[in-house]
XYZ file of C-alpha atoms in Angstrom:
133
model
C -16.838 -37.634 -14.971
C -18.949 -40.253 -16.582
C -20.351 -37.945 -19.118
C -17.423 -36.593 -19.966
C -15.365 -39.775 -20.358
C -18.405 -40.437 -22.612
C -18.788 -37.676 -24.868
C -14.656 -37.338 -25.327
C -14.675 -41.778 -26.173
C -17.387 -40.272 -28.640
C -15.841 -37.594 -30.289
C -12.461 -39.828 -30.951
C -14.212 -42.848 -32.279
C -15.845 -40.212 -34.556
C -12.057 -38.953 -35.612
C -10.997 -42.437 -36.095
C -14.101 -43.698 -38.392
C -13.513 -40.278 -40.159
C -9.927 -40.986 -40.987
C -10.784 -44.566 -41.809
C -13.453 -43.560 -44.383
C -12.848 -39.758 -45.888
C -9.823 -39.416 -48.099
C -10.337 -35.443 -48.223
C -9.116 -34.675 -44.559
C -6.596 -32.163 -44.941
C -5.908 -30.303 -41.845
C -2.054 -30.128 -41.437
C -2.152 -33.566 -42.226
C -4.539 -34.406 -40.162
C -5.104 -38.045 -41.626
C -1.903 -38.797 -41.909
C -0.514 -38.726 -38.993
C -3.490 -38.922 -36.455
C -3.000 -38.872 -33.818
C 0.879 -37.780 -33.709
C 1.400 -33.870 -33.932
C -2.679 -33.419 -33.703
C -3.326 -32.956 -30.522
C -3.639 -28.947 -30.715
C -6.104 -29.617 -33.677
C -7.839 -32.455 -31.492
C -8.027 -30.409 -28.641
C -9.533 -27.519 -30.137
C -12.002 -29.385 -31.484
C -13.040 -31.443 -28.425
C -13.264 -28.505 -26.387
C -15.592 -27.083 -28.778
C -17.961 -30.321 -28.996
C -17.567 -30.169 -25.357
C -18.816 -26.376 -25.282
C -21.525 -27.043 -27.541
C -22.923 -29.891 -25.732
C -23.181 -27.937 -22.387
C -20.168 -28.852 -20.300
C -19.023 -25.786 -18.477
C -15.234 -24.805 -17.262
C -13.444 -25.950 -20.301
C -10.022 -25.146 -21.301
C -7.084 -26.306 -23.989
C -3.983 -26.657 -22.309
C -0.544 -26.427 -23.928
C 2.454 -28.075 -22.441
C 6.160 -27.931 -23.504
C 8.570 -30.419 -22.042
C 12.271 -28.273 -22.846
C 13.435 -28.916 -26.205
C 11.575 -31.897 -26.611
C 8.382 -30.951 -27.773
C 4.985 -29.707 -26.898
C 1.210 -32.079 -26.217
C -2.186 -30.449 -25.636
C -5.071 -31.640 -24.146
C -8.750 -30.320 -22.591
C -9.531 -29.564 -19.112
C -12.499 -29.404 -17.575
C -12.381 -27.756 -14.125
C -9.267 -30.153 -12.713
C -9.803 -32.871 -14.649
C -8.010 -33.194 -17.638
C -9.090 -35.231 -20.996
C -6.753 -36.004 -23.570
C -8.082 -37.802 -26.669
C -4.429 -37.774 -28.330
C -2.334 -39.242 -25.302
C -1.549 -42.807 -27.048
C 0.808 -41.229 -29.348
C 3.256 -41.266 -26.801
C 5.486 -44.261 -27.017
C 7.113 -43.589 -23.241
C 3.612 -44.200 -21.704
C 0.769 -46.135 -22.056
C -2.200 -44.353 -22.399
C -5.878 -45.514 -23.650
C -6.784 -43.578 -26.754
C -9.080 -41.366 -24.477
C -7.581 -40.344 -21.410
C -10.063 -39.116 -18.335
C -8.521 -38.943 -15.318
C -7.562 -35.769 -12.333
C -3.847 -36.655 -12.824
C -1.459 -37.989 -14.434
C 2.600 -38.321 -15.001
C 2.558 -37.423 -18.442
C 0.425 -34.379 -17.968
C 2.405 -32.654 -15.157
C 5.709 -33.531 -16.686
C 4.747 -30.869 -19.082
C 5.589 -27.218 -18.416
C 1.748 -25.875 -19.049
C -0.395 -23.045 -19.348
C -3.993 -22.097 -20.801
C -3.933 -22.153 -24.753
C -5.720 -19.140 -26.395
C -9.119 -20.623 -27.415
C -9.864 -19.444 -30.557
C -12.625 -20.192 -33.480
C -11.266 -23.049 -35.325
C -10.868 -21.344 -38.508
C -12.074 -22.348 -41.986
C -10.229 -25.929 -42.709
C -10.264 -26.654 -39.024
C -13.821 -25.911 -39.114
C -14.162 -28.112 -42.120
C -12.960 -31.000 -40.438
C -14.670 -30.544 -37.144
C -18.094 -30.572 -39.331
C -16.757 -33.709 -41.157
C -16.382 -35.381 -37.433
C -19.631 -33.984 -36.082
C -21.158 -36.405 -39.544
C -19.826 -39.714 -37.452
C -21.477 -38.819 -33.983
């Protein structure tokens, strides 16, 4: 869990000095409102640094909570990472969360998110983070 805590502290520092520095981010307004309503984007892109740098058994999870809203976050096997958890003003969560529970995790109604390629401007930014590892 080390490792994984590692790369995911990693990939968000990379997403924060990106934000801080490029003024060209423009994924669904990405860098404005990182990292409220960007956890989808996040996750997708985590998972896929994650993939590419050998961890096995990853997912992207989607949660809904009723009417209230939605939050996704990684798994890997039963441990879950969530690099966009401090948006949440209810709980107080590190900017990189690594942990096999948690209560704002299974308050969510959840279920596996289809995976799919990140697609072109998704892509964009995931290279633009990949420049700050």
């Amino acid at each position: 869990m080390d490792n994984l805590e590692q790369l995911a502290t990693e990939f968000r520092d990379a997403i924060d000095r990106l934000i801080a520095s490029d003024t060209s981010i423009s994924t669904y307004g990405f860098k404005a409102r990182f990292p409220h309503g960007q956890c989808l984007n996040s996750s997708q892109m985590l998972a896929t640094y994650l993939k590419d740098k050998g961890i096995e058994d990853v997912s992207v999870i989607s949660g809904t909570i009723g009417n209230m809203g939605s939050h996704a976050w990684v798994t890997v096997k039963d441990v879950i990472v969530d690099i966009t958890a401090d948006q949440f003003e209810d709980y107080i969560y590190p900017k990189v969360f690594v942990a096999a529970e948690s209560n704002l995790h299974s308050s969510y109604s959840s279920e596996l998110a289809m995976f799919q390629d990140l697609g072109q401007e998704l892509s964009g930014t995931y290279g633009k983070v990949l420049r700050y590892l």
